[in-house]
C-alpha cells in the first residue's frame, strides 16, 4: 500500500474571561430594585499565522444572557448587552461591563461574544436547553467572516447583590483547520473541507473544565456544506479555514457521513493535481481511536502535517471526499488544551497534549506528547509524581535526550521543542515495570508527564469467537462450561486455535490478559443464522462456508451495529464465501496454481501487526501453501476498499505481490486466502506455517510467524474488549 503520511494536532484555544456590564434600557425585566455592575476581563492566547481569515482573539460585541434557577432548571430572565469593550494594548485582553439586576436567587450568566443577531432567537421564559438549541448561526461555503462567536458561563449560587469583578472562560464556537506540507516530493496546491454542518450551535451542550468533550450540533442541522477551495502557496494553509463542530457519524454511515479534509497537490514532479482525503480521527498516542472517527470539536485547532507522499491520489476532490482514506497513513497528535493540561502564568502559557503516555510492550516502542508555550524555551527533568525534580536526571533541553534513572525509558525533545518522544529501553517485564515521571519546566510553570509500559488488562472479560464446524478450516467448538471440546479444530487451523487457547499467550496470567477465549461452532455451510453469532465478538467464515446473500446481509448488519465486532473471511477458492467477498467489494480474485511460499508484507503491514505485545516483526519470512490453490486480491482493489496487507502471494505472475491476508481496521474485516495460515505445520515442512510445538503452543518471540499472528489477535482483543 502507498501512503500519504500526515500529522493531526488538536489545539484547544481557551480564553480566560472576566466580568462585563450591559445597558438594560431596551429590555423588559422583572422589577427588582437596584443593579449591580459586573466587570469582565477576557484574555485570549496568542494566535498562530501572520494572515488570518478572521480575528480569532477579537471581541467586537457581547451579550449577557441572565438565567434564573427555578428549583429544577435554569430559565432565561433577560438579556443585556456589554458596553465599554476595551482591548488592552499589546495583549489579547479585553475588558467590558454589564449592568445586572440585583437578586438573591441563584443566577447563571451565559456570555455570548460576536454572535450578532443569533441572540435574538433567545427569549424570556425559555429554558437553558431551549436557548442552546435556538441560538444558532448559519454556516456556508465561505465560512466565518471577521470574528468568531465565543461563549462562556458564570454561576452565582447566592445571586448578585453588589458590584463584582468576575472571571470566566470563553471558548470559540468553531474549530480551525490548518494543513502544512513537509513532504519533499509533494507540492500542496489546495485544501477543502467536505460535509461541514450548515448550522453552528453557539452555546455548547456541556463543558468539562475549559473544554468540550463532545460536539454540540443543533437539531435540524444538515451536514452538507463543502467549503470553498483554498489555494495554497508556500507549502501551507494556516488560519484560513474555520468550521462548525461535527458529531461522530453513525456506524453505518462512517465514511460518507463524516466531515473530512481533502487536499490537492502534485506528486513527485508531476504537473497533474490529484487529491487525498484526511479524516478527523483523534488518537491516544498509539493506534487511532476509532470510536471518535469524524468528530470535530469547537475551540480546537486541527493541524494536518503531510510528512510523506508515496503515490498519486484520487483524480478529483469530489472523488477523494467519498472514498476511504486510501493512500494515507495516519499519524495523529491530539492536543486537548483543557485547564488540566494547560498552565498559565499571567499572560504566559505552557501546555502539553497529554499528561500520561502508555508505551507498547517491545523494547523500542515509542510514544509522544506535543508541547506549546508562549516562552522561548523550556527544560525537562526526570523526577517524581509530585513534580519534584531529580537534580542528577536533567535538564533536557530542545534537541537533547536522557534515559530515566531506572533505565526503562528515554525522553527526547525535538529541536524546536514542539514534541517530546518517549522510547522503551527494554521489553515489558512485569517484575521490573514501573512508571517514570518527566517534569517539564517553563519559567514558574511545571507539568508532570507520567510514562508507563503496561499491557492491557481485560480482567474477567471473555472473547467469544463463532465459526462453522463443517469442513476444512474449522476452528472447532470449545464452549463455555464444557470441559472437553464438542468439536476439535481441523488440522488445517489447529495451530492458531491452540495458540489462542494457550493461557500463557491469552489468559489471566498471559501476555494479553483476559479471562479466556471461547470458540463456539455451528455445523452449517450455505447458511449462517444469527443465533450462531449474535453474542460473538468475532465471526470466522471458514473455507467450506458460503452463506446465502440474505445471511451475508445480516452478518454485515451485525458487524456494523457494534464497533467492537470483527469479521474474518476465508476465500481459498472461487466458491469459498463468494457472496460475502463480492458484497465486501472484491470483484476480482485470483487463485494460484503453485505451491510456492507466500510472504509477509513487511513495512506495508499495519503497525499493530509489526509491533505488539508479543514482539516486533521486522524480519522477512514466508509461509508455504500446502496445495496448489490459494486466493489473493488485487492491491489496487484492496487499497481502494481500505485493506492493509499482512501476507502477499508469491506463486505465479498473477499472484506475486497480491494480498493473501489483509485487514480493514476501519471496517474491522480480515480476509485470508488460505486456511493454511492457521495451520500447525501438519505436513512437516519446517519453517513454514505457525510451526507451534504440540507440547506447548506458546508463542515463540523468535518465530516471526508466531509474533505476527499473536500481535494480530492482541489487536482483535483490544478492538473487541477495549473501551468505546
XYZ file of C-alpha atoms in Angstrom, residues 76-556:
481
model
C -33.860 32.851 30.748
C -34.937 36.031 32.503
C -33.460 38.780 30.329
C -30.546 39.782 28.095
C -28.257 42.781 28.447
C -25.547 43.918 26.041
C -21.983 44.541 27.105
C -20.557 48.008 26.800
C -17.240 49.811 27.157
C -15.429 46.920 25.472
C -11.761 47.818 25.644
C -8.753 45.974 24.253
C -5.574 46.258 26.285
C -2.737 47.421 24.063
C -0.137 44.778 23.253
C -2.094 41.873 24.714
C -5.143 39.787 23.946
C -7.010 41.165 26.969
C -10.452 42.725 26.764
C -12.437 44.441 29.476
C -16.122 45.221 29.299
C -19.013 45.920 31.614
C -22.632 44.847 32.026
C -25.295 46.043 34.426
C -27.270 43.213 36.034
C -30.366 43.493 38.206
C -29.570 42.530 41.773
C -31.072 39.316 43.058
C -30.540 36.927 45.949
C -31.666 33.963 43.818
C -29.190 31.651 42.061
C -28.227 33.016 38.645
C -26.328 31.687 35.664
C -24.899 34.075 33.095
C -24.064 32.971 29.585
C -21.680 35.359 27.822
C -22.086 35.389 24.034
C -19.415 37.260 22.093
C -19.614 38.003 18.369
C -22.923 36.135 17.979
C -24.709 39.040 16.308
C -28.411 38.638 15.596
C -28.332 34.957 16.617
C -29.019 36.153 20.154
C -32.435 37.439 19.018
C -33.708 33.846 18.928
C -33.491 33.667 22.728
C -36.494 34.940 24.666
C -37.518 35.323 28.288
C -39.032 32.149 29.730
C -37.022 29.749 27.573
C -35.125 27.043 29.405
C -31.368 26.820 29.124
C -31.630 23.816 26.803
C -34.166 25.607 24.608
C -31.862 28.619 24.333
C -28.928 26.414 23.349
C -30.956 24.899 20.516
C -32.366 28.264 19.426
C -29.211 30.396 19.310
C -27.584 29.257 16.092
C -25.650 30.822 13.237
C -25.806 29.764 9.597
C -22.626 28.384 8.075
C -21.887 28.401 4.356
C -19.097 27.565 1.959
C -17.353 30.901 2.563
C -17.093 30.214 6.308
C -16.960 32.828 9.052
C -16.166 36.471 8.441
C -14.334 38.992 10.591
C -14.670 37.394 14.041
C -15.603 34.070 15.634
C -18.525 33.507 18.031
C -17.431 32.717 21.595
C -19.270 31.657 24.721
C -18.722 31.167 28.433
C -20.754 30.966 31.609
C -20.596 32.112 35.233
C -22.712 30.790 38.109
C -23.785 32.910 41.087
C -25.195 30.422 43.587
C -26.174 33.161 46.035
C -27.310 35.679 43.444
C -25.807 39.142 42.796
C -26.357 41.900 45.336
C -23.440 44.278 44.713
C -20.863 45.273 42.098
C -18.455 42.446 41.315
C -15.424 41.663 39.214
C -15.797 38.206 37.684
C -13.537 35.717 35.925
C -14.991 33.303 33.417
C -13.823 31.207 30.462
C -14.806 31.788 26.864
C -14.492 29.151 24.160
C -14.634 29.769 20.445
C -17.711 28.123 18.913
C -15.786 26.912 15.859
C -12.784 24.731 15.030
C -9.818 25.707 12.892
C -8.174 23.536 10.232
C -4.541 24.023 9.174
C -2.584 21.980 6.629
C 1.218 22.045 6.389
C 3.252 20.162 3.796
C 6.633 18.759 4.822
C 6.994 16.160 2.050
C 9.852 16.882 -0.343
C 8.188 15.082 -3.260
C 4.787 16.761 -2.975
C 3.523 20.243 -3.799
C 0.415 21.203 -1.836
C -1.940 23.268 -4.010
C -5.381 23.256 -2.374
C -7.400 22.469 0.734
C -11.136 21.965 1.081
C -13.416 20.664 3.843
C -16.338 18.427 2.926
C -19.601 17.825 4.787
C -19.411 20.545 7.419
C -22.619 21.363 9.297
C -24.750 24.219 7.990
C -25.548 25.475 11.498
C -23.371 26.496 14.431
C -24.773 25.939 17.914
C -23.287 28.974 19.615
C -23.643 27.706 23.214
C -22.244 24.202 23.835
C -24.326 21.496 25.471
C -21.674 20.764 28.085
C -18.232 21.997 29.066
C -15.757 19.944 31.094
C -13.124 22.133 32.681
C -12.209 24.588 29.949
C -13.010 22.333 27.007
C -15.757 20.295 25.402
C -15.583 16.530 25.079
C -18.429 16.051 22.601
C -19.798 18.040 19.687
C -22.913 20.202 20.120
C -24.969 20.128 16.927
C -28.393 21.834 16.848
C -31.473 19.926 15.769
C -32.196 20.430 12.088
C -28.578 20.944 11.130
C -27.569 19.379 7.813
C -24.024 18.158 7.309
C -23.959 19.233 3.666
C -21.610 22.211 3.396
C -18.499 21.820 1.254
C -16.273 24.811 1.875
C -14.717 26.938 -0.809
C -11.467 25.575 -2.192
C -8.497 27.365 -0.655
C -5.482 27.789 -2.912
C -2.172 27.047 -1.213
C 1.129 28.772 -1.879
C 4.294 28.352 0.110
C 3.518 24.850 1.320
C 0.926 25.541 3.998
C -2.534 26.899 4.697
C -2.936 28.275 8.208
C -5.670 30.249 9.966
C -7.933 30.368 6.907
C -10.483 27.576 7.424
C -12.924 27.608 10.354
C -15.754 25.080 10.595
C -18.602 24.143 12.971
C -18.495 21.126 15.243
C -19.344 17.694 13.838
C -20.678 14.743 15.808
C -19.377 11.196 15.362
C -21.274 9.737 12.376
C -23.414 6.639 12.687
C -21.509 3.386 12.308
C -23.342 2.588 9.077
C -22.504 5.996 7.608
C -18.949 6.486 8.808
C -17.206 7.197 5.534
C -19.893 9.093 3.637
C -21.256 10.864 6.691
C -18.051 12.163 8.246
C -16.639 15.646 7.903
C -13.317 15.293 6.066
C -10.447 17.381 4.725
C -9.369 16.940 1.097
C -6.007 18.242 -0.067
C -4.866 18.594 -3.649
C -1.316 18.520 -4.865
C 1.248 17.364 -7.359
C 3.160 14.185 -6.603
C 6.793 13.513 -7.490
C 7.232 16.298 -10.030
C 4.024 15.590 -11.943
C 2.047 18.506 -13.334
C -1.198 16.650 -12.666
C -3.048 17.525 -9.480
C -4.548 14.619 -7.546
C -6.423 14.573 -4.259
C -6.167 12.909 -0.860
C -8.712 12.606 1.912
C -7.689 13.144 5.542
C -10.066 12.265 8.357
C -10.578 13.697 11.808
C -9.526 10.701 13.927
C -8.225 11.671 17.363
C -5.543 9.386 18.748
C -4.263 8.386 22.141
C -0.607 8.159 21.160
C -0.969 4.682 19.683
C -3.494 3.353 17.203
C -6.320 5.623 16.047
C -9.249 5.678 18.401
C -11.969 4.528 16.004
C -14.746 5.461 18.419
C -14.031 9.161 17.750
C -13.824 8.942 13.954
C -15.101 12.130 12.315
C -15.626 14.144 15.490
C -14.792 17.852 15.266
C -14.805 19.885 18.470
C -15.113 23.618 18.999
C -12.171 25.644 20.225
C -9.691 23.150 18.742
C -7.063 23.680 16.092
C -6.715 20.639 13.823
C -3.290 20.771 12.230
C -2.555 18.242 9.473
C 1.142 17.891 8.684
C 1.868 15.987 5.460
C 5.111 14.139 6.088
C 5.404 11.713 3.207
C 3.622 11.038 -0.084
C 4.328 7.838 -1.972
C 1.644 7.671 -4.668
C -0.793 9.819 -6.660
C -4.217 10.396 -5.123
C -7.765 10.455 -6.490
C -8.434 12.293 -9.789
C -10.870 14.854 -8.292
C -11.517 16.311 -4.879
C -15.098 15.037 -5.020
C -13.798 11.512 -5.624
C -11.451 11.749 -2.674
C -14.197 13.051 -0.386
C -16.411 9.962 -0.684
C -13.764 7.259 -0.739
C -11.743 5.766 2.110
C -8.527 7.440 3.147
C -6.686 5.271 0.649
C -3.014 6.096 0.300
C -2.951 7.821 3.676
C -1.004 6.632 6.692
C -2.330 8.483 9.730
C -0.025 9.628 12.473
C -2.012 11.765 14.875
C -1.192 14.009 17.781
C -4.072 15.101 19.942
C -3.946 18.400 21.732
C -6.575 18.731 24.427
C -5.836 22.114 25.883
C -8.006 21.829 28.926
C -7.014 23.546 32.136
C -5.811 20.108 33.231
C -3.048 20.186 30.643
C -2.509 23.939 30.255
C -0.735 26.085 32.820
C -0.978 29.887 32.838
C 1.298 32.434 34.492
C -0.174 35.869 33.941
C -0.064 36.108 30.127
C 2.307 33.186 29.586
C 1.076 29.677 28.989
C 2.578 26.191 28.895
C 0.695 23.126 27.707
C 1.042 19.504 26.681
C -1.168 17.213 24.607
C -1.499 14.744 27.463
C -0.114 14.011 30.895
C 0.100 10.229 30.540
C 1.988 8.238 27.902
C 1.477 4.464 27.794
C 4.112 2.732 25.691
C 3.979 -0.633 23.942
C 5.383 -3.931 25.093
C 8.570 -4.357 22.992
C 11.871 -2.586 23.511
C 11.977 0.415 21.212
C 8.253 1.156 21.496
C 7.595 4.874 21.146
C 5.020 7.451 22.113
C 4.988 11.212 22.300
C 3.339 14.376 23.514
C 3.186 17.800 21.923
C 4.284 20.886 23.797
C 3.310 24.519 23.331
C 4.410 27.542 25.318
C 4.496 31.295 24.921
C 8.021 31.305 26.377
C 11.114 30.982 24.207
C 12.141 27.649 25.686
C 11.665 25.101 28.449
C 13.567 22.225 30.017
C 12.719 18.816 31.439
C 13.961 16.687 34.326
C 13.149 13.187 35.488
C 11.508 13.395 38.893
C 8.530 12.149 40.904
C 4.758 12.245 40.645
C 4.578 15.405 42.756
C 6.776 17.349 40.344
C 9.959 17.228 42.409
C 12.943 17.029 40.047
C 15.973 14.778 40.369
C 18.944 17.171 40.076
C 21.039 14.346 38.641
C 18.493 13.476 35.935
C 18.406 16.574 33.771
C 17.928 19.065 32.464
C 16.945 18.057 28.944
C 16.561 20.954 26.561
C 15.273 21.071 22.960
C 17.421 18.821 20.805
C 18.548 16.665 23.747
C 17.555 13.342 25.271
C 18.126 11.415 28.512
C 17.310 7.992 29.990
C 15.337 7.907 33.217
C 17.282 6.810 36.350
C 15.641 3.391 36.237
C 16.851 2.806 32.664
C 13.327 1.979 31.496
C 12.571 4.942 29.233
C 14.295 7.585 27.153
C 12.874 11.089 26.667
C 13.970 13.140 23.649
C 12.876 16.722 22.961
C 12.707 17.792 19.329
C 14.988 20.603 18.192
C 12.105 23.081 18.018
C 10.698 21.946 21.367
C 7.261 21.075 19.938
C 7.434 17.362 20.773
C 8.770 15.061 23.453
C 9.270 11.473 22.247
C 9.448 8.585 24.719
C 11.054 5.208 23.944
C 11.139 1.986 25.946
C 14.652 0.701 26.615
C 13.628 -2.915 27.270
C 10.773 -5.292 26.557
C 7.972 -5.301 29.104
C 8.809 -7.214 32.275
C 6.129 -7.306 34.936
C 8.702 -7.712 37.702
C 10.548 -4.505 36.816
C 7.946 -2.376 35.051
C 7.113 0.853 36.842
C 6.132 4.388 35.988
C 8.582 7.225 35.496
C 7.851 10.944 35.674
C 9.170 13.662 33.393
C 8.833 17.149 34.874
C 8.593 19.901 32.238
C 9.552 23.357 33.474
C 8.885 26.687 31.725
C 9.540 29.737 33.862
C 7.446 29.328 37.019
C 5.196 26.744 35.358
C 5.709 22.999 35.526
C 3.854 19.956 34.219
C 4.381 16.311 35.221
C 4.064 13.651 32.500
C 3.651 10.037 33.653
C 5.308 7.396 31.443
C 4.246 3.755 31.751
C 4.778 0.479 29.941
C 1.999 -1.971 30.737
C -0.153 -4.490 28.929
C -3.861 -4.004 28.566
C -5.708 -5.983 31.216
C -9.261 -7.112 30.491
C -9.637 -8.881 33.852
C -12.616 -11.233 33.845
C -13.686 -10.418 30.275
C -14.081 -13.229 27.733
C -13.608 -13.199 23.967
C -16.210 -15.198 22.049
C -15.455 -16.467 18.532
C -18.156 -18.053 16.341
C -17.470 -20.248 13.302
C -18.768 -23.151 11.286
C -17.670 -26.624 12.398
C -18.214 -28.071 8.924
C -15.399 -28.934 6.550
C -11.854 -27.687 6.068
C -10.535 -24.901 8.248
C -12.991 -25.117 11.150
C -11.850 -23.669 14.447
C -13.988 -26.160 16.326
C -16.405 -25.783 19.224
C -14.825 -25.056 22.641
C -17.778 -23.686 24.550
C -18.036 -22.041 27.938
C -18.735 -24.607 30.658
C -17.710 -27.599 28.556
C -14.638 -29.415 29.844
C -13.790 -31.030 26.516
C -14.359 -29.548 23.057
C -17.584 -30.563 21.352
C -15.748 -30.435 18.017
C -11.995 -30.039 17.787
C -10.334 -27.666 15.380
C -9.451 -29.013 11.950
C -5.789 -29.841 11.434
C -5.541 -27.009 8.901
C -6.306 -24.473 11.652
C -5.272 -26.277 14.809
C -2.101 -24.240 15.236
C -3.966 -20.960 15.559
C -6.672 -22.404 17.813
C -4.131 -23.926 20.176
C -2.247 -20.631 20.209
C -5.440 -18.765 21.156
C -6.426 -21.238 23.861
C -2.968 -21.347 25.468
C -3.354 -19.251 28.635
C 0.294 -18.193 28.661
C -0.489 -16.329 25.440
C -4.039 -15.121 26.167
C -5.309 -15.626 29.703
C -5.346 -14.280 33.274
C -1.556 -14.520 33.512
C -0.875 -14.348 29.795
C 0.949 -11.770 27.756
C -2.502 -10.455 26.813
C -4.682 -10.589 29.909
C -8.300 -11.670 29.802
C -10.317 -14.403 31.480
C -10.450 -16.739 28.494
C -11.214 -17.226 24.802
C -14.219 -19.359 23.856
C -14.770 -20.693 20.346
C -18.354 -21.602 19.523
C -19.290 -23.629 16.457
C -22.364 -24.375 14.388
C -22.449 -27.093 11.712
C -23.658 -25.110 8.707
C -22.324 -24.303 5.248
C -24.713 -22.363 2.991
C -26.451 -20.635 5.905
C -25.208 -18.750 8.929
C -28.209 -17.999 11.156
C -27.854 -15.053 13.540
C -28.263 -17.358 16.518
C -24.814 -18.730 15.641
C -23.026 -15.413 16.125
C -25.300 -12.821 17.701
C -23.395 -12.780 21.016
C -19.962 -13.312 19.433
C -17.157 -10.771 19.321
C -15.563 -12.381 16.261
C -17.220 -14.325 13.428
C -14.992 -16.561 11.291
C -16.388 -17.801 7.968
C -14.468 -20.980 7.231
C -13.217 -22.467 3.990
C -16.361 -24.528 3.464
C -18.932 -21.840 4.185
C -20.682 -19.749 1.565
C -23.649 -18.062 3.268
C -26.568 -17.156 1.055
C -26.996 -13.469 0.263
C -29.656 -12.844 2.919
C -27.322 -14.228 5.593
C -24.432 -12.153 4.217
C -26.545 -9.024 4.592
C -27.480 -9.995 8.151
C -23.838 -10.626 9.043
C -22.745 -7.234 7.750
